[in-house]
Tab-separated table of N, CA and C in Angstrom:
chain	number	residue	atom	x	y	z
A	1	UNK	N	33.457	45.930	46.797
A	1	UNK	CA	33.265	44.736	47.450
A	1	UNK	C	31.941	44.055	46.737
A	2	UNK	N	32.060	42.815	46.450
A	2	UNK	CA	31.175	42.145	45.613
A	2	UNK	C	30.127	41.375	46.618
A	3	UNK	N	28.853	41.910	46.478
A	3	UNK	CA	27.954	41.231	47.520
A	3	UNK	C	27.461	39.840	47.091
A	4	UNK	N	27.195	39.860	45.872
A	4	UNK	CA	26.193	38.300	45.581
A	4	UNK	C	26.826	37.875	44.035
A	5	UNK	N	26.608	36.601	43.823
A	5	UNK	CA	27.177	36.159	42.496
A	5	UNK	C	25.921	35.376	41.940
A	6	UNK	N	25.542	35.678	40.927
A	6	UNK	CA	24.448	34.964	40.070
A	6	UNK	C	25.224	34.475	38.793
A	7	UNK	N	24.992	33.008	38.608
A	7	UNK	CA	25.463	32.668	37.323
A	7	UNK	C	24.488	31.896	36.510
A	8	UNK	N	24.583	32.174	35.226
A	8	UNK	CA	23.687	31.568	34.204
A	8	UNK	C	24.619	30.480	33.622
A	9	UNK	N	23.905	29.249	33.200
A	9	UNK	CA	24.627	28.015	33.030
A	9	UNK	C	25.456	28.342	31.552
A	10	UNK	N	25.003	29.100	30.732
A	10	UNK	CA	25.938	29.373	29.638
A	10	UNK	C	25.979	31.128	29.459
A	11	UNK	N	27.196	31.428	29.058
A	11	UNK	CA	27.397	32.723	28.516
A	11	UNK	C	27.650	33.962	29.243
A	12	UNK	N	27.014	34.002	30.590
A	12	UNK	CA	26.903	35.236	31.292
A	12	UNK	C	27.012	35.113	32.701
A	13	UNK	N	27.781	35.807	33.400
A	13	UNK	CA	27.805	35.542	34.761
A	13	UNK	C	27.676	37.158	35.351
A	14	UNK	N	27.018	37.078	36.402
A	14	UNK	CA	26.768	38.553	37.085
A	14	UNK	C	27.231	38.693	38.523
A	15	UNK	N	27.897	39.572	38.614
A	15	UNK	CA	28.397	39.922	40.122
A	15	UNK	C	28.063	41.207	40.607
A	16	UNK	N	27.276	41.333	41.582
A	16	UNK	CA	26.567	42.528	41.950
A	16	UNK	C	27.649	43.291	42.828
A	17	UNK	N	27.701	44.587	42.377
A	17	UNK	CA	28.511	45.644	43.199
A	17	UNK	C	27.843	46.469	44.022
A	18	UNK	N	26.446	46.812	43.537
A	18	UNK	CA	25.562	47.440	44.506
A	18	UNK	C	24.108	47.063	44.013
A	19	UNK	N	23.518	46.724	45.198
A	19	UNK	CA	22.137	46.351	45.070
A	19	UNK	C	21.241	47.334	44.605
A	20	UNK	N	20.232	46.794	43.701
A	20	UNK	CA	19.182	47.494	43.273
A	20	UNK	C	18.099	47.666	44.456
A	21	UNK	N	16.822	48.109	43.716
A	21	UNK	CA	15.745	48.085	44.868
A	21	UNK	C	15.155	46.703	45.082
A	22	UNK	N	15.611	45.670	44.113
A	22	UNK	CA	15.162	44.196	44.483
A	22	UNK	C	13.640	44.085	44.126
A	23	UNK	N	13.032	44.926	43.500
A	23	UNK	CA	11.569	44.714	43.143
A	23	UNK	C	11.258	45.007	41.615
A	24	UNK	N	12.058	46.006	41.131
A	24	UNK	CA	11.725	46.498	39.602
A	24	UNK	C	12.633	45.820	38.862
A	25	UNK	N	12.179	44.877	38.006
A	25	UNK	CA	13.142	44.433	37.079
A	25	UNK	C	12.587	44.518	35.657
A	26	UNK	N	13.457	44.733	34.496
A	26	UNK	CA	13.051	44.880	33.183
A	26	UNK	C	12.351	43.519	32.621
A	27	UNK	N	11.477	44.040	31.958
A	27	UNK	CA	10.681	42.888	31.220
A	27	UNK	C	10.982	43.151	29.747
A	28	UNK	N	10.932	42.113	28.776
A	28	UNK	CA	11.145	42.166	27.358
A	28	UNK	C	10.360	43.081	26.849
A	29	UNK	N	11.078	43.965	25.908
A	29	UNK	CA	10.537	45.082	25.246
A	29	UNK	C	10.664	46.531	26.053
A	30	UNK	N	11.008	46.331	27.315
A	30	UNK	CA	11.167	47.625	27.891
A	30	UNK	C	12.387	48.555	27.436
A	31	UNK	N	12.188	49.745	27.557
A	31	UNK	CA	13.318	50.757	27.148
A	31	UNK	C	13.988	51.051	28.461
A	32	UNK	N	15.378	50.772	28.260
A	32	UNK	CA	16.212	50.808	29.549
A	32	UNK	C	17.372	51.929	29.147
A	33	UNK	N	17.701	52.501	30.320
A	33	UNK	CA	18.709	53.528	30.353
A	33	UNK	C	19.963	52.888	31.177
A	34	UNK	N	21.175	52.971	30.775
A	34	UNK	CA	22.354	52.030	31.426
A	34	UNK	C	23.554	53.058	31.230
A	35	UNK	N	24.448	52.954	32.387
A	35	UNK	CA	25.800	53.149	31.888
A	35	UNK	C	26.659	51.869	31.949
A	36	UNK	N	27.578	51.927	31.148
A	36	UNK	CA	28.623	50.846	31.048
A	36	UNK	C	29.926	51.191	30.931
A	37	UNK	N	30.803	50.233	31.264
A	37	UNK	CA	32.139	50.469	30.738
A	37	UNK	C	32.512	48.982	30.385
A	38	UNK	N	32.878	48.829	28.912
A	38	UNK	CA	33.394	47.234	28.606
A	38	UNK	C	34.728	47.350	28.623
A	39	UNK	N	35.322	46.107	28.945
A	39	UNK	CA	36.809	45.833	29.073
A	39	UNK	C	36.865	44.423	28.463
A	40	UNK	N	38.136	44.059	28.202
A	40	UNK	CA	38.411	42.733	27.759
A	40	UNK	C	38.554	42.082	28.966
A	41	UNK	N	38.064	40.662	29.076
A	41	UNK	CA	38.037	40.023	30.233
A	41	UNK	C	39.352	39.668	30.960
A	42	UNK	N	39.311	40.097	32.363
A	42	UNK	CA	40.708	39.830	33.001
A	42	UNK	C	41.583	41.008	32.961
A	43	UNK	N	40.945	42.129	32.341
A	43	UNK	CA	42.226	43.125	32.160
A	43	UNK	C	41.536	44.512	32.378
A	44	UNK	N	42.442	45.441	32.520
A	44	UNK	CA	41.948	46.839	32.798
A	44	UNK	C	41.810	47.776	31.195
A	45	UNK	N	41.656	47.204	30.224
A	45	UNK	CA	41.755	47.722	29.006
A	45	UNK	C	40.193	47.916	28.438
A	46	UNK	N	39.895	49.256	28.647
A	46	UNK	CA	38.580	49.837	28.248
A	46	UNK	C	38.453	49.770	26.771
A	47	UNK	N	37.481	49.278	26.128
A	47	UNK	CA	37.158	49.389	24.736
A	47	UNK	C	35.993	50.352	24.245
A	48	UNK	N	35.238	50.536	25.390
A	48	UNK	CA	34.070	51.418	25.094
A	48	UNK	C	33.340	51.755	26.678
A	49	UNK	N	32.811	52.866	26.711
A	49	UNK	CA	32.499	53.325	28.108
A	49	UNK	C	31.357	54.436	27.783
A	50	UNK	N	30.088	54.341	28.314
A	50	UNK	CA	29.080	55.455	28.252
A	50	UNK	C	29.642	56.477	29.426
A	51	UNK	N	30.154	56.065	30.402
A	51	UNK	CA	30.492	56.729	31.590
A	51	UNK	C	31.409	57.689	31.364
A	52	UNK	N	32.655	57.421	30.533
A	52	UNK	CA	33.614	58.240	30.009
A	52	UNK	C	32.901	59.409	29.069
A	53	UNK	N	31.942	59.049	28.433
A	53	UNK	CA	31.482	59.932	27.307
A	53	UNK	C	30.300	60.958	28.097
A	54	UNK	N	29.992	60.452	29.269
A	54	UNK	CA	29.031	61.218	30.163
A	54	UNK	C	27.510	61.127	29.603
A	55	UNK	N	27.392	60.166	28.721
A	55	UNK	CA	26.003	60.146	28.339
A	55	UNK	C	25.395	58.437	28.456
A	56	UNK	N	24.341	58.431	29.236
A	56	UNK	CA	23.866	56.872	29.306
A	56	UNK	C	23.413	56.264	27.875
A	57	UNK	N	23.472	55.168	27.975
A	57	UNK	CA	23.091	54.420	26.798
A	57	UNK	C	21.546	53.771	27.008
A	58	UNK	N	20.741	53.989	25.794
A	58	UNK	CA	19.380	53.603	25.935
A	58	UNK	C	19.143	52.449	24.942
A	59	UNK	N	18.314	51.516	25.088
A	59	UNK	CA	17.983	50.534	24.195
A	59	UNK	C	16.908	49.619	24.576
A	60	UNK	N	16.241	48.881	23.810
A	60	UNK	CA	14.961	48.152	24.250
A	60	UNK	C	15.463	46.484	24.542
A	61	UNK	N	15.289	46.019	25.656
A	61	UNK	CA	15.842	44.847	26.156
A	61	UNK	C	15.008	43.656	25.606
A	62	UNK	N	15.777	42.532	25.272
A	62	UNK	CA	15.155	41.315	24.821
A	62	UNK	C	14.602	41.253	23.230
A	63	UNK	N	15.282	42.384	22.473
A	63	UNK	CA	14.805	42.376	21.098
A	63	UNK	C	16.053	42.396	20.189
A	64	UNK	N	17.425	41.871	20.769
A	64	UNK	CA	18.435	41.754	20.004
A	64	UNK	C	19.129	43.088	19.526
A	65	UNK	N	18.890	44.216	20.221
A	65	UNK	CA	19.530	45.359	19.981
A	65	UNK	C	21.009	45.506	20.641
A	66	UNK	N	21.078	44.565	21.624
A	66	UNK	CA	22.458	44.342	22.287
A	66	UNK	C	22.810	43.010	22.276
A	67	UNK	N	24.129	42.587	22.537
A	67	UNK	CA	24.667	41.251	22.682
A	67	UNK	C	23.771	40.423	23.532
A	68	UNK	N	23.675	39.011	23.219
A	68	UNK	CA	22.813	38.275	23.919
A	68	UNK	C	23.210	38.236	25.302
A	69	UNK	N	24.586	38.364	26.021
A	69	UNK	CA	25.067	38.399	27.338
A	69	UNK	C	24.225	39.742	27.993
A	70	UNK	N	24.092	40.696	27.367
A	70	UNK	CA	23.290	41.839	27.855
A	70	UNK	C	21.804	41.459	27.932
A	71	UNK	N	21.166	41.106	26.783
A	71	UNK	CA	19.841	40.746	26.843
A	71	UNK	C	19.366	39.656	27.997
A	72	UNK	N	20.197	38.742	28.379
A	72	UNK	CA	20.114	37.640	29.254
A	72	UNK	C	20.487	38.139	30.925
A	73	UNK	N	21.578	38.896	30.770
A	73	UNK	CA	22.126	39.431	32.049
A	73	UNK	C	21.401	40.711	32.813
A	74	UNK	N	21.139	41.535	31.883
A	74	UNK	CA	20.433	42.774	32.403
A	74	UNK	C	19.141	42.382	32.823
A	75	UNK	N	18.393	41.405	32.258
A	75	UNK	CA	16.999	41.017	32.659
A	75	UNK	C	16.907	40.630	34.036
A	76	UNK	N	18.041	40.378	34.655
A	76	UNK	CA	18.346	39.776	36.101
A	76	UNK	C	18.593	40.796	37.179
A	77	UNK	N	18.794	42.162	36.498
A	77	UNK	CA	19.160	43.372	37.433
A	77	UNK	C	17.806	44.084	37.818
A	78	UNK	N	17.956	44.558	38.955
A	78	UNK	CA	16.955	45.452	39.433
A	78	UNK	C	17.035	46.956	39.342
A	79	UNK	N	16.190	47.682	39.431
A	79	UNK	CA	16.413	49.080	39.209
A	79	UNK	C	17.631	49.715	40.148
A	80	UNK	N	18.493	50.428	39.672
A	80	UNK	CA	19.458	51.014	40.494
A	80	UNK	C	20.796	50.171	40.662
A	81	UNK	N	20.764	48.847	40.285
A	81	UNK	CA	21.884	47.994	40.575
A	81	UNK	C	23.110	48.144	39.600
A	82	UNK	N	24.006	47.875	40.286
A	82	UNK	CA	25.355	48.173	39.521
A	82	UNK	C	25.944	46.623	39.669
A	83	UNK	N	26.555	46.079	38.490
A	83	UNK	CA	26.913	44.787	38.519
A	83	UNK	C	28.000	44.613	37.279
A	84	UNK	N	28.778	43.660	37.594
A	84	UNK	CA	29.762	43.360	36.378
A	84	UNK	C	29.046	41.992	35.759
A	85	UNK	N	28.937	42.150	34.245
A	85	UNK	CA	28.496	41.040	33.670
A	85	UNK	C	29.744	40.345	33.102
A	86	UNK	N	30.113	39.204	33.075
A	86	UNK	CA	31.236	38.584	32.749
A	86	UNK	C	30.474	37.748	31.472
A	87	UNK	N	30.842	38.099	30.303
A	87	UNK	CA	30.323	37.430	29.106
A	87	UNK	C	31.176	36.717	28.121
A	88	UNK	N	31.031	35.550	27.890
A	88	UNK	CA	31.733	34.633	26.962
A	88	UNK	C	31.510	35.183	25.672
A	89	UNK	N	32.420	34.736	24.799
A	89	UNK	CA	32.528	35.296	23.260
A	89	UNK	C	31.217	34.905	22.643
A	90	UNK	N	30.614	33.539	22.954
A	90	UNK	CA	29.541	33.170	22.206
A	90	UNK	C	28.164	33.933	22.744
A	91	UNK	N	28.435	34.681	23.657
A	91	UNK	CA	27.049	35.543	24.137
A	91	UNK	C	27.616	36.970	23.806
A	92	UNK	N	28.730	37.403	23.254
A	92	UNK	CA	29.120	38.860	23.026
A	92	UNK	C	29.192	38.827	21.452
A	93	UNK	N	30.304	38.953	20.771
A	93	UNK	CA	30.471	39.097	19.370
A	93	UNK	C	31.107	37.628	18.644
A	94	UNK	N	31.369	36.866	19.275
A	94	UNK	CA	31.673	35.495	18.514
A	94	UNK	C	32.741	35.538	17.813
A	95	UNK	N	32.550	34.691	16.625
A	95	UNK	CA	33.766	34.867	15.751
A	95	UNK	C	33.797	36.001	14.870
A	96	UNK	N	32.802	36.661	14.997
A	96	UNK	CA	32.902	38.031	14.002
A	96	UNK	C	33.879	39.180	14.745
A	97	UNK	N	33.780	39.321	15.992
A	97	UNK	CA	34.411	40.268	16.610
A	97	UNK	C	33.337	41.574	16.399
A	98	UNK	N	33.979	42.779	16.624
A	98	UNK	CA	33.062	43.966	16.424
A	98	UNK	C	33.837	45.202	16.008
A	99	UNK	N	33.476	45.790	14.841
A	99	UNK	CA	34.179	47.146	14.483
A	99	UNK	C	35.466	47.366	14.546
A	100	UNK	N	36.316	46.145	14.432
A	100	UNK	CA	37.855	46.298	14.443
A	100	UNK	C	38.444	46.829	15.831
A	101	UNK	N	37.628	46.752	16.916
A	101	UNK	CA	37.794	47.132	18.193
A	101	UNK	C	37.919	45.766	18.952
A	102	UNK	N	36.948	44.929	18.891
A	102	UNK	CA	36.838	43.630	19.597
A	102	UNK	C	37.251	42.453	18.821
A	103	UNK	N	38.412	41.853	18.760
A	103	UNK	CA	38.743	40.564	18.076
A	103	UNK	C	37.904	39.638	18.281
A	104	UNK	N	37.881	38.664	17.204
A	104	UNK	CA	37.004	37.393	17.363
A	104	UNK	C	37.176	36.559	18.558
A	105	UNK	N	36.201	35.980	19.063
A	105	UNK	CA	36.275	35.061	20.173
A	105	UNK	C	36.540	35.736	21.530
A	106	UNK	N	36.442	37.104	21.638
A	106	UNK	CA	36.857	37.725	22.910
A	106	UNK	C	35.709	37.528	24.063
A	107	UNK	N	36.305	37.075	25.246
A	107	UNK	CA	35.383	37.198	26.226
A	107	UNK	C	35.617	38.665	26.714
A	108	UNK	N	34.367	39.175	27.328
A	108	UNK	CA	34.180	40.364	27.765
A	108	UNK	C	33.727	40.760	29.016
A	109	UNK	N	34.103	41.758	29.799
A	109	UNK	CA	33.449	42.356	31.064
A	109	UNK	C	32.838	43.665	31.034
A	110	UNK	N	31.653	43.712	31.417
A	110	UNK	CA	30.921	44.946	31.290
A	110	UNK	C	30.527	45.231	32.835
A	111	UNK	N	31.062	46.508	33.274
A	111	UNK	CA	30.295	47.118	34.471
A	111	UNK	C	29.049	47.878	33.975
A	112	UNK	N	28.153	47.405	34.689
A	112	UNK	CA	26.790	48.029	34.052
A	112	UNK	C	26.049	48.546	35.416
A	113	UNK	N	25.210	49.651	35.125
A	113	UNK	CA	24.329	50.098	36.048
A	113	UNK	C	22.910	50.499	35.389
A	114	UNK	N	21.870	50.030	35.871
A	114	UNK	CA	20.613	50.254	35.562
A	114	UNK	C	19.919	51.407	35.934
A	115	UNK	N	19.947	52.346	35.177
A	115	UNK	CA	19.453	53.667	35.535
A	115	UNK	C	18.115	53.964	35.635
A	116	UNK	N	17.441	53.419	34.558
A	116	UNK	CA	16.102	53.707	34.396
A	116	UNK	C	15.237	52.658	33.448
A	117	UNK	N	14.009	52.379	33.897
A	117	UNK	CA	13.257	51.337	33.157
A	117	UNK	C	12.122	51.997	32.623
A	118	UNK	N	11.830	52.120	31.342
A	118	UNK	CA	10.748	52.747	30.689
A	118	UNK	C	11.065	54.096	30.090
A	119	UNK	N	10.287	54.665	29.171
A	119	UNK	CA	10.598	56.129	28.757
A	119	UNK	C	11.647	56.110	27.823
A	120	UNK	N	11.938	57.365	27.424
A	120	UNK	CA	12.751	57.675	26.349
A	120	UNK	C	14.252	57.987	27.027
A	121	UNK	N	15.343	57.762	26.500
A	121	UNK	CA	16.437	57.936	26.938
A	121	UNK	C	17.371	58.307	26.145
A	122	UNK	N	18.668	58.750	26.234
A	122	UNK	CA	19.695	59.272	25.374
A	122	UNK	C	20.593	58.376	25.267
A	123	UNK	N	21.725	58.813	24.188
A	123	UNK	CA	22.733	58.043	24.078
A	123	UNK	C	23.077	57.158	22.919
A	124	UNK	N	23.902	56.483	22.829
A	124	UNK	CA	24.251	55.471	21.891
A	124	UNK	C	25.550	54.857	22.131
A	125	UNK	N	25.592	53.705	21.351
A	125	UNK	CA	26.995	52.930	21.401
A	125	UNK	C	27.153	52.455	20.157
A	126	UNK	N	28.580	52.509	19.606
A	126	UNK	CA	28.749	52.062	18.257
A	126	UNK	C	28.781	50.836	18.097
A	127	UNK	N	29.104	49.973	19.456
A	127	UNK	CA	29.460	48.635	19.342
A	127	UNK	C	28.730	47.475	20.148
A	128	UNK	N	27.784	48.071	21.022
A	128	UNK	CA	27.234	47.205	21.885
A	128	UNK	C	25.772	46.784	21.344
């Protein structure tokens, strides 16, 4: 059940699946640990998933280590929140696509869960 909808004017839309704590939000430069499953928009075709690997993904928010849709959408999530980020191609991989897996100009859906803010985490992702 989708509880709330938040929309950014360009590029990323967030649908909350599970509320977070509502008070702890990431700041630019924070180390985050998340689980995610990436699909092509409007399909069930998974192109990458930390969940299926059983290893959360860690990165620094707001530093261009991930696609723009993540940098902007995840900043609006609170600790423990699970959401779907619907990301237009210009906020994802644009005309270049990614790694032979994501074609040019692909809109993407990511189910994401913010597990941890701060500290070191584990994991990695070849295309995010």
